[in-house]
Tab-separated table of C-alpha atoms and ligand atoms in Angstrom:
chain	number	residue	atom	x	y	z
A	1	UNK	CA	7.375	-59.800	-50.766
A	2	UNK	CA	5.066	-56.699	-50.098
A	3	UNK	CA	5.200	-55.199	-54.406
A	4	UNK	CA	5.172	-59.113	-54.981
A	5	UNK	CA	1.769	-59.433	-53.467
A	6	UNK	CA	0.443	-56.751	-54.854
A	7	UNK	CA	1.132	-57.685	-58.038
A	8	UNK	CA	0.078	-61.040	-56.985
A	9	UNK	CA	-3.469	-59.713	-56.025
A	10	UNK	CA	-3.827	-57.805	-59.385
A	11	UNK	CA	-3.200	-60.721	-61.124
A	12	UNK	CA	-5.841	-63.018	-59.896
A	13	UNK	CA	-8.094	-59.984	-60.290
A	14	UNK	CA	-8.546	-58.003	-57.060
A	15	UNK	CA	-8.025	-54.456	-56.578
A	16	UNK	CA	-5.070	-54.349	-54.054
A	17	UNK	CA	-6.056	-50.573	-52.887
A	18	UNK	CA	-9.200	-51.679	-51.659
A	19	UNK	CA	-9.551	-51.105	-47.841
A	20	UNK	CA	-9.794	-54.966	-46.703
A	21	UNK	CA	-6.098	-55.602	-48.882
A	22	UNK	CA	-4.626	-52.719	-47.947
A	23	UNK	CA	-2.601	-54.380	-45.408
A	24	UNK	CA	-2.188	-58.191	-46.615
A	25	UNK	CA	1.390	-57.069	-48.314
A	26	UNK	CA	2.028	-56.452	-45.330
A	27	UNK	CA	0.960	-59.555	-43.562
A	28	UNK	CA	1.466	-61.907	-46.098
A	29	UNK	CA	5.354	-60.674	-46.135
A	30	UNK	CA	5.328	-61.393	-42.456
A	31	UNK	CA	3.910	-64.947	-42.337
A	32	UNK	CA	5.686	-66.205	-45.513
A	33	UNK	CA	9.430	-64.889	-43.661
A	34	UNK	CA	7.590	-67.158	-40.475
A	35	UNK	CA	6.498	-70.347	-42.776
A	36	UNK	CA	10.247	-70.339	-44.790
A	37	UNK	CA	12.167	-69.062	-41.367
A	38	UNK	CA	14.084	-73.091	-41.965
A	39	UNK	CA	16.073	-71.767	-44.912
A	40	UNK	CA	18.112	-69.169	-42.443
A	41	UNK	CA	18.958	-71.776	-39.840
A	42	UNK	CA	21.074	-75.113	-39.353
A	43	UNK	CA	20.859	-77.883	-37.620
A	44	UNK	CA	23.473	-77.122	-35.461
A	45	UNK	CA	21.786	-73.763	-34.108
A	46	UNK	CA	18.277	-75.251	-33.654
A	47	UNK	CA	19.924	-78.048	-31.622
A	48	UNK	CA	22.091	-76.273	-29.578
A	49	UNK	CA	23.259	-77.619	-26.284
A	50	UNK	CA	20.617	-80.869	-26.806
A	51	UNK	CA	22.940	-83.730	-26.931
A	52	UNK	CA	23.722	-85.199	-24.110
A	53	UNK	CA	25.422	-89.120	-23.481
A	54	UNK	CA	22.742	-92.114	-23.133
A	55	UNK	CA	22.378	-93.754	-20.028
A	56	UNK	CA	21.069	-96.538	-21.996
A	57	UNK	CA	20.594	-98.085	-25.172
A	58	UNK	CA	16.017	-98.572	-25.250
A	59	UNK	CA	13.906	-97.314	-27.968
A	60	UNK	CA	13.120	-93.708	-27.640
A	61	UNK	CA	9.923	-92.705	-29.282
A	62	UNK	CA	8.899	-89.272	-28.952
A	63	UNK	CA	4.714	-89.340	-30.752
A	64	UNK	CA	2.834	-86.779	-32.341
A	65	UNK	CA	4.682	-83.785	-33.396
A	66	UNK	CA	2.821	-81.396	-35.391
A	67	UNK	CA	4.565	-79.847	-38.751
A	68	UNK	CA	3.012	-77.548	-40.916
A	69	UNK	CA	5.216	-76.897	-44.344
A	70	UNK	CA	4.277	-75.965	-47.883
A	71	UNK	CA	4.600	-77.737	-50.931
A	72	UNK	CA	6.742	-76.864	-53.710
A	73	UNK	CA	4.640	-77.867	-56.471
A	74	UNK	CA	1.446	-75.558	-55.555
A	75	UNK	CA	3.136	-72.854	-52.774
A	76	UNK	CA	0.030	-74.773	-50.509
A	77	UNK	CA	0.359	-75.954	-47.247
A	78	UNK	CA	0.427	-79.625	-46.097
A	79	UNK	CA	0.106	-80.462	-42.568
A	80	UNK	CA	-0.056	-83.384	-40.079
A	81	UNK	CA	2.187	-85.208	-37.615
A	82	UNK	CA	5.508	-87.039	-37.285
A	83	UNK	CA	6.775	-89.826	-35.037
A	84	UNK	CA	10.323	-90.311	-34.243
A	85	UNK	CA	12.398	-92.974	-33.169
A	86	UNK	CA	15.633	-94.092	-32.285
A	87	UNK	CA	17.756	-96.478	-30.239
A	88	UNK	CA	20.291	-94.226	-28.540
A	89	UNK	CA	24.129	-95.520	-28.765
A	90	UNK	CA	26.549	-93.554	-27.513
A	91	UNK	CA	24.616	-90.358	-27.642
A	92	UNK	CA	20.790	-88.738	-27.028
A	93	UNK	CA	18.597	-85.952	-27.875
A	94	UNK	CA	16.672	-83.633	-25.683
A	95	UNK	CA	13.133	-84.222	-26.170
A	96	UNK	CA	12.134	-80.784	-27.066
A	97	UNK	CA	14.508	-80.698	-30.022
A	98	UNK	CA	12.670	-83.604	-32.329
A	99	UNK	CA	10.000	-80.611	-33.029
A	100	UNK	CA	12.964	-78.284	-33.500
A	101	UNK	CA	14.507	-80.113	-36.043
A	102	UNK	CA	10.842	-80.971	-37.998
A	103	UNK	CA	10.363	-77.471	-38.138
A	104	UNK	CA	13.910	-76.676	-39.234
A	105	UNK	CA	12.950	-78.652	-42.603
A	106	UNK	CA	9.198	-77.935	-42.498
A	107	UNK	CA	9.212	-74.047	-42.310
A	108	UNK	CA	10.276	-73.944	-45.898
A	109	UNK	CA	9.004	-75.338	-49.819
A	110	UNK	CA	9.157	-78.881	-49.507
A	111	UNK	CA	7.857	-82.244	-50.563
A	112	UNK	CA	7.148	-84.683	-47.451
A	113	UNK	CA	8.761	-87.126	-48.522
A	114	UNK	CA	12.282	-85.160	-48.534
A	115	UNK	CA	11.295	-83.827	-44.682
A	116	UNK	CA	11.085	-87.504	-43.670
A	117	UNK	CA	14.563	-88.457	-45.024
A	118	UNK	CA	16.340	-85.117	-44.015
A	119	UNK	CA	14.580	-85.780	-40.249
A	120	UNK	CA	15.976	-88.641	-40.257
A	121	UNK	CA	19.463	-88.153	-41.730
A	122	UNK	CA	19.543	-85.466	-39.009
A	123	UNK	CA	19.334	-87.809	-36.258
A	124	UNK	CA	21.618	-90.108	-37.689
A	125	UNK	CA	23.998	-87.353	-38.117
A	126	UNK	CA	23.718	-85.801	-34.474
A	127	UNK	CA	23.724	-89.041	-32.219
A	128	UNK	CA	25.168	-92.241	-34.741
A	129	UNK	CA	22.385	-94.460	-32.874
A	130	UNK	CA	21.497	-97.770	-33.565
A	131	UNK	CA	18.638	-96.952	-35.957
A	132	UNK	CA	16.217	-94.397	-36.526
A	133	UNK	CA	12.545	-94.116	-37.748
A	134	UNK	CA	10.348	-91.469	-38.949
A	135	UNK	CA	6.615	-92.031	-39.799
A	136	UNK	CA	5.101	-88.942	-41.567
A	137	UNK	CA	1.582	-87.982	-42.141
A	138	UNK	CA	0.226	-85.639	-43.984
A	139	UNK	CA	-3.003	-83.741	-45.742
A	140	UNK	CA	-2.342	-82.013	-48.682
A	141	UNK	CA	-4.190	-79.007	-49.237
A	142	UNK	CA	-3.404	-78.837	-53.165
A	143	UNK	CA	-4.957	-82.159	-53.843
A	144	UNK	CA	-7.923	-81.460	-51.395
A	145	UNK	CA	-8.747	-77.932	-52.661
A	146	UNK	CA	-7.909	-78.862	-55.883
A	147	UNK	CA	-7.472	-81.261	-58.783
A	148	UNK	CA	-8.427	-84.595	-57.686
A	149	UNK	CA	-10.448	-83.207	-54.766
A	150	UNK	CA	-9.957	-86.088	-51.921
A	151	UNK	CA	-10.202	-84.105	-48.944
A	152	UNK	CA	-10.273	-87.207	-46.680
A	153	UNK	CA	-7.189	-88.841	-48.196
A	154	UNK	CA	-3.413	-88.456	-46.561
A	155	UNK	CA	-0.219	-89.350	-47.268
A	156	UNK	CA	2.313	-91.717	-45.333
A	157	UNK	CA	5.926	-91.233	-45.602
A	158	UNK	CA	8.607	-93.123	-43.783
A	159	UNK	CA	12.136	-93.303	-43.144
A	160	UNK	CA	14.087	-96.094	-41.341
A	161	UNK	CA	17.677	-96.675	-41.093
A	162	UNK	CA	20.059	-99.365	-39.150
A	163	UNK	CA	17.673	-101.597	-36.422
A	164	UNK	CA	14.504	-100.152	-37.635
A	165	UNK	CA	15.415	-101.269	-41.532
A	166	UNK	CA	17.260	-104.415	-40.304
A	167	UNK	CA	15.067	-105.970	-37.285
A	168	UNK	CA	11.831	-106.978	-37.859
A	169	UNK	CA	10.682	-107.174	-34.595
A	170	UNK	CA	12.590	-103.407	-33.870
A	171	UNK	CA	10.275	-102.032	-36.489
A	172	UNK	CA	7.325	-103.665	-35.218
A	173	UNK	CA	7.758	-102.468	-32.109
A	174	UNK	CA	7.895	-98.897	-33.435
A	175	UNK	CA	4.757	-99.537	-35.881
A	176	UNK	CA	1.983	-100.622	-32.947
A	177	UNK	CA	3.587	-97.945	-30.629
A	178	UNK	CA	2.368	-95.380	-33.138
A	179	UNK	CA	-0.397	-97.404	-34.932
A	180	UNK	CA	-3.383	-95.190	-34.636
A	181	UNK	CA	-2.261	-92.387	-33.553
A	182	UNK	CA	-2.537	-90.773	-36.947
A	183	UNK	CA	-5.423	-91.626	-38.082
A	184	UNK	CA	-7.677	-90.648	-34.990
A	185	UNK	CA	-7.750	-86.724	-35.756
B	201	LIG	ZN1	1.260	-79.597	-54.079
């Protein structure tokens, strides 16, 4: 990454010697290996020990959990926050682990809409519950530095498999628990 950046810098026409670059190989090496740490992991090791058997079967939601990721059209970052929720079957998930497993998928180049569906394919995958929802929201820095220029608009993404997709009232449920939420940052 270091030569990369150098390059990189010469290209959009700085001088990579000068003293105030000197050192951003350096750092830009170390937070890019940070941002794309979710392509060395798996599930399995960010979850651990986290599953434990349910005690009962009510909607768990667990609210506001930040991600940060980058996009894989423009190598910019998008950022924003995630609910998730399931109805536990035989099976549940430490509560600590929903933000492991967001930034398992996040930390690398991604679209948003493929972080809600692997999110929730992980969950299904892990505890076989009765449904699951994710509800994804997120501010794209390469359409609000950029291009179109709508620095106040986001994007919604959502996922919802078995109750959530099937039950009306199940989803509803879910939807005013997290209803404005989002949208009051
Ligand atoms: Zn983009």
């Amino acid at each position: 990454m270091e030569p990369l950046t150098r390059d990189w810098l010469s290209a959009i026409g700085e001088d990579p010697e000068r003293e105030g670059l000197a050192r951003t190989p350096h750092r830009v090496a170390k937070a890019w290996a940070y941002m794309t740490e979710g392509y060395g992991q798996t599930l399995a090791e960010v979850v651990g020990e986290g599953v434990f058997a349910a005690e009962g079967s009510e909607m768990v939601i667990v609210k506001d959990i930040e991600f940060y990721s980058m996009c894989e059209h423009h190598m910019l970052p998008f950022y924003g926050r995630a609910h998730v929720a399931y109805i536990p079957n035989k099976q549940i998930l430490g509560l600590s682990k929903f933000a492991r497993i967001l930034d398992l998928y996040s930390r690398r180049l991604q679209v948003q809409e493929r972080i809600t569906t692997q999110v929730a394919d992980a969950i299904e995958e892990l505890l076989e519950p009765k449904g699951v929802a994710v509800l994804m929201e997120g501010i794209h820095l390469c359409m609000a530095m950029r291009g179109v220029q709508k620095q106040n608009s986001s994007t919604t993404t959502s996922a919802m498999r078995g109750l959530f997709r099937s039950d009306p009232r199940t989803r509803a449920e879910f939807m005013s628990a997290v209803q404005g939420t989002l949208r009051s940052r």
